[in-house]
Tab-separated table of C-alpha atoms and ligand atoms in Angstrom:
chain	number	residue	atom	x	y	z
A	1	MET	CA	2.673	-19.294	10.975
A	2	ALA	CA	2.924	-19.891	7.505
A	3	SER	CA	-0.477	-19.352	6.213
A	4	LYS	CA	-2.447	-20.855	3.107
A	5	GLN	CA	-2.228	-18.393	0.218
A	6	PHE	CA	-5.816	-17.022	-0.121
A	7	THR	CA	-7.240	-17.937	-3.459
A	8	ILE	CA	-10.786	-17.246	-5.095
A	9	GLN	CA	-11.285	-20.773	-4.652
A	10	ASP	CA	-10.838	-20.636	-0.913
A	11	ARG	CA	-13.675	-17.907	-0.716
A	12	GLU	CA	-16.022	-20.583	-2.112
A	13	VAL	CA	-14.958	-23.364	0.119
A	14	ILE	CA	-15.203	-21.831	3.664
A	15	GLU	CA	-18.230	-19.793	4.076
A	16	LEU	CA	-17.204	-17.234	6.614
A	17	PRO	CA	-19.325	-17.326	10.004
A	18	LYS	CA	-22.340	-15.197	10.346
A	19	PRO	CA	-23.283	-12.885	13.169
A	20	LEU	CA	-26.257	-14.329	15.233
A	21	ASP	CA	-28.979	-12.160	13.824
A	22	GLN	CA	-28.043	-13.791	10.563
A	23	LEU	CA	-28.138	-17.629	11.462
A	24	SER	CA	-31.281	-19.785	10.608
A	25	ASN	CA	-32.730	-22.029	13.073
A	26	SER	CA	-30.664	-24.894	12.603
A	27	GLU	CA	-27.645	-23.013	12.650
A	28	LEU	CA	-28.581	-21.312	15.744
A	29	GLU	CA	-28.975	-24.964	17.286
A	30	ARG	CA	-25.271	-25.564	16.120
A	31	LYS	CA	-24.197	-22.562	17.755
A	32	SER	CA	-25.872	-23.431	20.980
A	33	CYS	CA	-24.474	-26.876	20.660
A	34	ILE	CA	-20.561	-25.514	20.135
A	35	GLY	CA	-21.503	-23.076	23.181
A	36	ARG	CA	-22.004	-26.117	25.221
A	37	VAL	CA	-18.906	-27.516	24.119
A	38	MET	CA	-17.059	-24.342	25.052
A	39	THR	CA	-18.715	-23.813	28.279
A	40	TYR	CA	-17.556	-27.601	29.350
A	41	THR	CA	-14.078	-27.089	27.883
A	42	LEU	CA	-13.797	-24.103	29.932
A	43	ARG	CA	-14.940	-25.507	33.112
A	44	SER	CA	-12.623	-28.641	32.709
A	45	LEU	CA	-9.555	-26.821	31.915
A	46	THR	CA	-9.732	-24.193	34.924
A	47	ASN	CA	-10.924	-26.959	37.294
A	48	GLN	CA	-7.888	-29.050	36.255
A	49	LEU	CA	-5.760	-26.170	36.758
A	50	VAL	CA	-7.362	-24.874	40.004
A	51	ASP	CA	-7.085	-28.471	41.326
A	52	ARG	CA	-3.339	-28.419	40.661
A	53	GLY	CA	-2.508	-25.478	42.839
A	54	PHE	CA	-2.861	-22.914	40.018
A	55	GLN	CA	-3.863	-19.447	41.213
A	56	TRP	CA	-6.435	-17.607	38.551
A	57	LEU	CA	-5.722	-14.163	37.839
A	58	LEU	CA	-8.065	-11.510	35.965
A	59	PRO	CA	-6.623	-10.130	32.846
A	60	VAL	CA	-5.625	-6.942	31.658
A	61	ALA	CA	-6.740	-4.847	28.590
A	62	LEU	CA	-4.415	-2.108	28.440
A	63	SER	CA	-0.570	-1.801	29.008
A	64	GLN	CA	2.460	-0.045	28.180
A	65	SER	CA	4.091	-3.302	27.934
A	66	THR	CA	2.525	-6.186	25.813
A	67	ASP	CA	4.046	-9.326	23.559
A	68	PRO	CA	6.057	-7.687	20.757
A	69	LEU	CA	4.868	-10.796	18.517
A	70	TRP	CA	8.348	-10.136	17.159
A	71	PRO	CA	9.978	-11.837	15.468
A	72	ASP	CA	7.556	-14.750	15.043
A	73	PRO	CA	7.038	-16.012	11.253
A	74	GLY	CA	3.336	-16.550	12.271
A	75	ALA	CA	2.687	-13.323	13.004
A	76	SER	CA	0.760	-10.971	10.402
A	77	ILE	CA	-0.322	-7.681	12.187
A	78	GLU	CA	-2.379	-5.056	10.157
A	79	LYS	CA	-2.265	-2.594	13.164
A	80	ARG	CA	-1.298	-2.305	16.365
A	81	VAL	CA	-4.050	-0.719	18.905
A	82	GLU	CA	-2.305	2.087	20.991
A	83	VAL	CA	-3.988	4.780	23.039
A	84	ASP	CA	-3.014	7.677	25.188
A	85	ILE	CA	-4.303	7.719	28.688
A	86	TYR	CA	-3.306	10.003	31.630
A	87	GLY	CA	-0.444	11.172	29.602
A	88	LYS	CA	1.002	7.752	28.713
A	89	THR	CA	0.806	5.319	25.733
A	90	VAL	CA	-1.028	2.298	26.249
A	91	ARG	CA	-1.517	-0.836	23.929
A	92	THR	CA	-4.415	-3.310	23.788
A	93	THR	CA	-3.345	-6.709	25.058
A	94	THR	CA	-1.435	-9.065	22.336
A	95	SER	CA	-0.607	-11.500	25.047
A	96	MET	CA	-0.226	-11.465	28.764
A	97	ILE	CA	3.475	-12.754	28.492
A	98	ILE	CA	5.204	-9.862	30.031
A	99	HIS	CA	2.522	-9.840	32.917
A	100	LYS	CA	2.695	-13.706	33.407
A	101	LEU	CA	6.699	-13.552	33.792
A	102	ILE	CA	6.664	-11.027	36.380
A	103	ALA	CA	3.501	-12.299	38.312
A	104	ALA	CA	5.339	-15.872	38.426
A	105	SER	CA	8.408	-14.512	39.512
A	106	LEU	CA	7.256	-11.876	42.245
A	107	VAL	CA	3.999	-13.546	43.598
A	108	TYR	CA	2.250	-16.720	42.115
A	109	GLN	CA	4.292	-19.871	41.360
A	110	LYS	CA	1.487	-21.235	39.450
A	111	LEU	CA	-0.993	-19.237	37.569
A	112	PHE	CA	-3.351	-18.884	34.632
A	113	ILE	CA	-5.181	-16.470	33.016
A	114	LEU	CA	-8.181	-16.281	30.600
A	115	SER	CA	-6.786	-13.494	28.567
A	116	PRO	CA	-8.454	-11.717	25.739
A	117	ASN	CA	-5.964	-10.950	23.050
A	118	ILE	CA	-6.448	-8.589	20.432
A	119	ARG	CA	-4.387	-9.086	17.024
A	120	ILE	CA	-5.392	-6.929	14.031
A	121	GLU	CA	-4.714	-9.865	11.603
A	122	LYS	CA	-4.388	-9.011	7.851
A	123	ALA	CA	-7.835	-9.151	6.028
A	124	GLU	CA	-6.459	-11.948	3.687
A	125	ARG	CA	-6.462	-14.429	6.798
A	126	ALA	CA	-10.097	-14.638	6.863
A	127	TYR	CA	-10.218	-17.555	5.165
A	128	THR	CA	-7.522	-19.673	6.717
A	129	GLY	CA	-10.189	-20.775	9.097
A	130	LYS	CA	-7.795	-20.354	12.340
A	131	HIS	CA	-7.358	-16.580	12.658
A	132	ILE	CA	-9.593	-14.088	14.238
A	133	TYR	CA	-8.647	-10.683	15.670
A	134	GLU	CA	-9.845	-11.002	19.017
A	135	PHE	CA	-9.175	-14.630	20.683
A	136	THR	CA	-8.824	-15.792	24.119
A	137	GLN	CA	-5.568	-17.550	25.400
A	138	LEU	CA	-5.624	-19.857	28.552
A	139	ASP	CA	-2.370	-18.512	29.423
A	140	PHE	CA	-0.334	-20.369	32.217
A	141	GLU	CA	3.086	-19.751	33.751
A	142	VAL	CA	4.730	-22.097	36.598
A	143	ARG	CA	7.948	-20.773	38.235
A	144	ASP	CA	10.902	-23.117	38.343
A	145	ALA	CA	9.165	-25.443	35.888
A	146	SER	CA	11.160	-27.205	33.089
A	147	SER	CA	9.796	-27.528	29.400
A	148	LYS	CA	8.908	-31.323	30.021
A	149	ASP	CA	6.970	-30.606	33.198
A	150	VAL	CA	4.519	-28.189	31.091
A	151	MET	CA	4.177	-30.741	28.303
A	152	ARG	CA	3.341	-33.382	30.389
A	153	THR	CA	0.813	-31.696	32.370
A	154	VAL	CA	-0.778	-30.091	29.082
A	155	GLU	CA	-0.999	-33.643	27.787
A	156	ASP	CA	-3.000	-34.811	31.154
A	157	VAL	CA	-5.181	-31.837	31.021
A	158	ILE	CA	-6.114	-32.140	27.297
A	159	CYS	CA	-6.584	-36.352	27.725
A	160	ASN	CA	-8.707	-35.732	30.856
A	161	LEU	CA	-10.768	-32.945	28.896
A	162	LEU	CA	-11.419	-35.094	25.895
A	163	THR	CA	-12.066	-38.118	28.445
A	164	GLN	CA	-14.718	-36.181	30.177
A	165	LEU	CA	-16.119	-34.845	27.075
A	166	LYS	CA	-16.695	-38.047	25.453
A	167	ARG	CA	-18.189	-39.159	28.861
A	168	ASP	CA	-20.784	-36.261	29.206
A	169	MET	CA	-21.138	-34.668	25.964
A	170	LYS	CA	-22.501	-37.417	23.731
A	171	GLU	CA	-25.637	-35.428	22.444
A	172	GLU	CA	-23.282	-32.637	21.552
A	173	LEU	CA	-20.492	-34.433	19.763
A	174	THR	CA	-22.913	-36.575	17.825
A	175	ALA	CA	-25.079	-33.825	16.425
A	176	LEU	CA	-21.803	-32.106	15.491
A	177	CYS	CA	-20.611	-35.434	13.791
A	178	ARG	CA	-17.599	-35.502	16.470
A	179	CYS	CA	-18.599	-38.592	18.274
A	180	ASP	CA	-16.597	-41.205	16.686
A	181	THR	CA	-13.788	-39.014	15.122
A	182	LEU	CA	-12.562	-37.342	18.324
A	183	THR	CA	-10.410	-40.124	19.811
A	184	LEU	CA	-8.293	-40.025	22.893
A	185	PRO	CA	-4.349	-39.496	21.925
A	186	LYS	CA	-2.226	-41.605	23.326
A	187	LYS	CA	0.648	-40.010	25.910
A	188	PRO	CA	3.202	-38.660	25.733
A	189	PHE	CA	2.351	-36.944	22.388
A	190	LYS	CA	5.049	-37.273	19.664
A	191	VAL	CA	7.649	-34.603	19.476
A	192	TYR	CA	9.109	-33.264	16.298
A	193	ASP	CA	12.018	-30.962	15.851
A	194	ARG	CA	11.385	-27.949	13.792
A	195	ALA	CA	14.670	-28.106	12.010
A	196	GLU	CA	13.889	-31.696	10.943
A	197	LEU	CA	10.556	-30.563	9.733
A	198	GLU	CA	12.021	-27.698	8.057
A	199	ALA	CA	14.800	-30.189	6.385
A	200	LYS	CA	11.793	-32.418	5.192
A	201	TYR	CA	8.939	-29.806	4.110
A	202	GLY	CA	10.744	-26.692	3.832
A	203	ALA	CA	9.329	-23.198	4.591
A	204	CYS	CA	5.469	-24.765	4.562
A	205	TRP	CA	6.507	-27.276	7.272
A	206	GLU	CA	3.483	-25.963	9.342
A	207	GLU	CA	1.068	-26.739	6.791
A	208	ALA	CA	2.500	-29.891	5.993
A	209	ILE	CA	2.584	-31.392	9.588
A	210	SER	CA	-1.046	-30.010	10.325
A	211	LYS	CA	-2.230	-32.139	7.284
A	212	GLU	CA	-0.246	-35.299	8.138
A	213	ILE	CA	-1.095	-35.524	11.772
A	214	SER	CA	-4.258	-37.445	13.230
A	215	GLU	CA	-3.194	-36.877	16.628
A	216	PRO	CA	-1.915	-33.753	18.595
A	217	VAL	CA	1.771	-33.600	18.506
A	218	TRP	CA	4.616	-31.271	20.009
A	219	ILE	CA	6.983	-28.898	18.034
A	220	THR	CA	10.096	-27.832	19.608
A	221	ASN	CA	12.839	-25.607	18.878
A	222	ILE	CA	11.293	-22.769	17.042
A	223	PRO	CA	13.168	-19.397	16.709
A	224	ARG	CA	10.999	-16.512	18.081
A	225	GLU	CA	10.570	-13.845	20.473
A	226	PHE	CA	13.111	-12.838	22.899
A	227	TYR	CA	11.665	-14.253	26.005
A	228	ASP	CA	11.742	-17.917	24.884
A	229	PHE	CA	14.882	-19.636	26.172
A	230	GLU	CA	17.606	-19.997	23.614
A	231	ASP	CA	20.808	-21.828	24.116
A	232	PHE	CA	23.498	-19.526	22.865
A	233	LYS	CA	25.980	-22.308	22.592
A	234	THR	CA	23.809	-24.833	20.513
A	235	GLY	CA	21.473	-22.298	18.933
A	236	LYS	CA	18.615	-24.637	20.128
A	237	TRP	CA	15.329	-22.901	21.434
A	238	ASP	CA	13.771	-24.660	24.396
A	239	ASN	CA	10.366	-24.031	23.540
A	240	TYR	CA	7.258	-26.172	22.298
A	241	ASP	CA	4.191	-25.866	20.230
A	242	LEU	CA	1.241	-28.274	20.408
A	243	PHE	CA	-0.065	-28.974	16.987
A	244	MET	CA	-3.592	-30.593	16.297
A	245	PRO	CA	-4.752	-31.691	13.005
A	246	GLN	CA	-6.582	-29.092	10.696
A	247	PHE	CA	-5.752	-25.927	12.750
A	248	GLY	CA	-1.983	-26.912	13.338
A	249	GLU	CA	-0.701	-24.396	16.291
A	250	VAL	CA	-3.027	-24.653	19.210
A	251	LEU	CA	-0.604	-23.875	21.860
A	252	SER	CA	2.776	-22.010	22.123
A	253	GLY	CA	4.918	-22.334	25.182
A	254	ALA	CA	8.552	-22.035	26.489
A	255	LYS	CA	11.141	-22.397	28.993
A	256	ARG	CA	11.633	-18.598	29.727
A	257	GLU	CA	14.685	-16.480	29.676
A	258	TRP	CA	15.686	-14.708	33.022
A	259	ASP	CA	19.085	-13.760	32.646
A	260	TYR	CA	19.497	-9.921	32.387
A	261	GLU	CA	22.450	-9.691	29.504
A	262	LYS	CA	20.834	-12.509	27.413
A	263	ILE	CA	17.412	-10.708	27.316
A	264	LEU	CA	18.951	-7.379	26.555
A	265	LYS	CA	21.274	-8.965	23.735
A	266	LYS	CA	18.036	-10.514	22.272
A	267	ILE	CA	16.040	-7.318	22.559
A	268	GLU	CA	18.482	-5.460	20.742
A	269	ARG	CA	19.241	-8.318	17.878
A	270	ASP	CA	15.501	-8.218	17.259
A	271	LYS	CA	15.120	-4.517	17.264
A	272	VAL	CA	12.324	-4.620	19.913
A	273	ASN	CA	11.734	-1.249	21.337
A	274	LYS	CA	13.633	-1.592	24.504
A	275	SER	CA	11.909	1.174	26.631
A	276	ASN	CA	8.531	-0.989	26.579
A	277	TYR	CA	10.419	-3.588	28.478
A	278	ALA	CA	12.189	-1.411	30.791
A	279	LEU	CA	10.543	-2.987	34.059
A	280	LEU	CA	11.263	-6.515	32.794
A	281	LEU	CA	14.864	-5.560	32.249
A	282	LYS	CA	14.998	-3.888	35.493
A	283	LEU	CA	13.847	-7.074	37.607
A	284	ALA	CA	16.016	-9.281	35.661
A	285	LYS	CA	19.381	-6.949	36.319
A	286	GLU	CA	18.036	-7.021	39.923
A	287	GLY	CA	17.961	-10.857	39.785
A	288	LYS	CA	13.861	-10.864	40.571
A	289	LEU	CA	12.966	-12.418	37.204
A	290	LYS	CA	12.968	-15.971	38.159
A	291	PRO	CA	13.184	-19.027	35.819
A	292	SER	CA	9.817	-20.389	34.722
A	293	ALA	CA	8.079	-22.363	31.851
A	294	GLY	CA	4.378	-21.847	30.509
A	295	GLY	CA	2.071	-21.648	27.431
A	296	GLY	CA	-0.911	-20.333	26.020
A	297	ILE	CA	-3.716	-22.322	24.417
A	298	GLY	CA	-5.788	-20.365	21.816
A	299	ILE	CA	-9.363	-21.393	23.202
A	300	GLU	CA	-11.371	-21.036	19.969
A	301	ARG	CA	-8.794	-23.131	18.173
A	302	LEU	CA	-8.862	-26.067	20.736
A	303	VAL	CA	-12.856	-25.876	20.974
A	304	GLY	CA	-12.935	-25.369	17.043
A	305	TRP	CA	-10.921	-28.850	16.667
A	306	ILE	CA	-12.904	-30.590	19.349
A	307	SER	CA	-16.254	-29.139	17.549
A	308	GLY	CA	-14.901	-29.854	13.893
A	309	VAL	CA	-15.600	-26.448	12.774
A	310	LYS	CA	-14.578	-24.795	9.437
A	311	HIS	CA	-13.731	-21.602	10.871
A	312	ILE	CA	-12.783	-20.930	14.747
A	313	ALA	CA	-14.851	-17.760	14.666
A	314	GLU	CA	-17.889	-20.460	14.816
A	315	THR	CA	-17.062	-20.755	18.093
A	316	GLN	CA	-17.479	-17.331	18.995
A	317	PRO	CA	-20.838	-15.610	20.061
A	318	PHE	CA	-19.580	-12.563	18.083
A	319	PRO	CA	-17.220	-13.840	15.348
A	320	ARG	CA	-14.115	-11.539	14.917
A	321	VAL	CA	-13.264	-12.618	11.242
A	322	PRO	CA	-10.303	-10.642	9.861
A	323	GLY	CA	-11.398	-8.053	7.768
A	324	THR	CA	-15.135	-8.113	8.808
A	325	VAL	CA	-16.607	-5.744	11.370
A	326	TYR	CA	-20.159	-6.548	12.464
A	327	GLU	CA	-22.188	-4.260	14.606
A	328	LEU	CA	-21.719	-6.434	17.729
B	401	AMP	P1	0.991	-16.966	20.223
B	401	AMP	O1	1.474	-16.090	21.292
B	401	AMP	O2	0.941	-16.423	19.033
B	401	AMP	O3	1.874	-18.201	20.319
B	401	AMP	O4	-0.125	-17.509	20.428
B	401	AMP	C1	-0.634	-18.329	21.386
B	401	AMP	C2	-1.962	-18.999	20.700
B	401	AMP	O5	-3.106	-18.560	20.567
B	401	AMP	C3	-1.739	-19.872	19.373
B	401	AMP	O6	-1.170	-21.302	19.764
B	401	AMP	C4	-2.872	-19.906	18.889
B	401	AMP	O7	-3.742	-21.005	19.777
B	401	AMP	C5	-4.010	-18.840	19.530
B	401	AMP	N1	-3.779	-17.714	18.272
B	401	AMP	C6	-2.737	-16.977	17.941
B	401	AMP	N2	-3.346	-15.902	17.288
B	401	AMP	C7	-4.383	-16.296	16.951
B	401	AMP	C8	-5.448	-15.731	16.125
B	401	AMP	N3	-5.134	-14.468	15.343
B	401	AMP	N4	-6.819	-16.295	16.060
B	401	AMP	C9	-6.811	-17.173	16.745
B	401	AMP	N5	-5.913	-17.706	17.808
B	401	AMP	C10	-4.780	-17.382	17.854
B	402	MG	MG1	2.661	-19.342	18.791
C-alpha cells in the first residue's frame, strides 16, 4: 500500500495512542466506548458467518509456512520473526492464507478464523494511522466460490453490521461523533479497476481514492502474491480489495490459484522460497487443492473506521504502534 510520506507535520497532527495506564478518565471512557463497538462488531460478524454455514477455526501462531507478503506493493516489513523449535524453523503468522487454502480444500467448505497477524512494520508507519505491528484479521475462505459470491456476501455482512450498530449502539456512536456521519452504503458497492485508477492518479492511486470516496468501494485487478488468481492470457488478476474512506484498504481477497503449474511458475517468478510452500505444491500436484475464494478483513481498521478514530491502535486495548514497544 502506498503510504503517505512521514513528515514532522504528521507527527503534530496524529497523536500516537497511549497505553491504558497513561489515559485520563475521559480517554478511558472513550476507550471503553470503542471497546463496546469492537465487541458488538465481533459478535455481529461471527454470528453472521456462523449463520451462513461457516465453520469457526482457531488460529495458529507459529508455522513453517506463512504468507510471503511478497510481491505486494503495500508490504513494508522491517523484520520477519523466526524461531527454531524442535529442530525446525517456524515463523509467526503473517496471515493464515496457506492454512485456509488447505483447510478449505480438504475439510471445511466454508471457514473463518479470527487470526492474530504479526507484521513488524517499519517504524515510520507509526503516523499513517492505519498500520500496527500486531493486528487481527477475520480471515475467511469458501471452496468453489467465485469473486462475485464473496463480494456479495461481504456487502451483506457489512451492511447488516452497520444497520445493527445504528440500531443498538446509538449512545456509543453519539459519544464518538459517528451517529450522523456513519451512513448505510448502497449495495452493490461501486467497483473500480486498479489499472484505471493508476492511469488516472498514478502510483499514489490508493491515497487518492481513499480521500475521494465517502462509502466503501471495491478495487479489483491488483497484481500481488502467487496465491491470487491471475489470468495469464489477459494479465488480469481476479482479486478485490474493499476500500473505506480515510483508512483505504480494509479487506483484501481473491479467487485463488489451484493449478500446480501456475502456482509453481508464479512462486519462481516472484523468487519466493519454494521450500516454505512444499505442502501446498504437493497437494496442488496431486489435484487435492480446490478452487476457492475468500478474503481477510482487518478488524482494527474496520472498527477504527466505524468509531472515527485517528489511529487504529486506539481500537486496541494494548496499542501496537510501529516503532513503539510498551510494557504491555
Ligand atoms: P493483507 O494480507 O496485507 O491484504 O492484509 C489483509 C487486511 O489486514 C488488510 O486489508 C488490512 O485491513 C489489514 N492489515 C494489513 N496490514 C495491517 C497492519 N499493519 N495494521 C493493521 N491492519 C493491517
Ligand atoms: Mg492487502
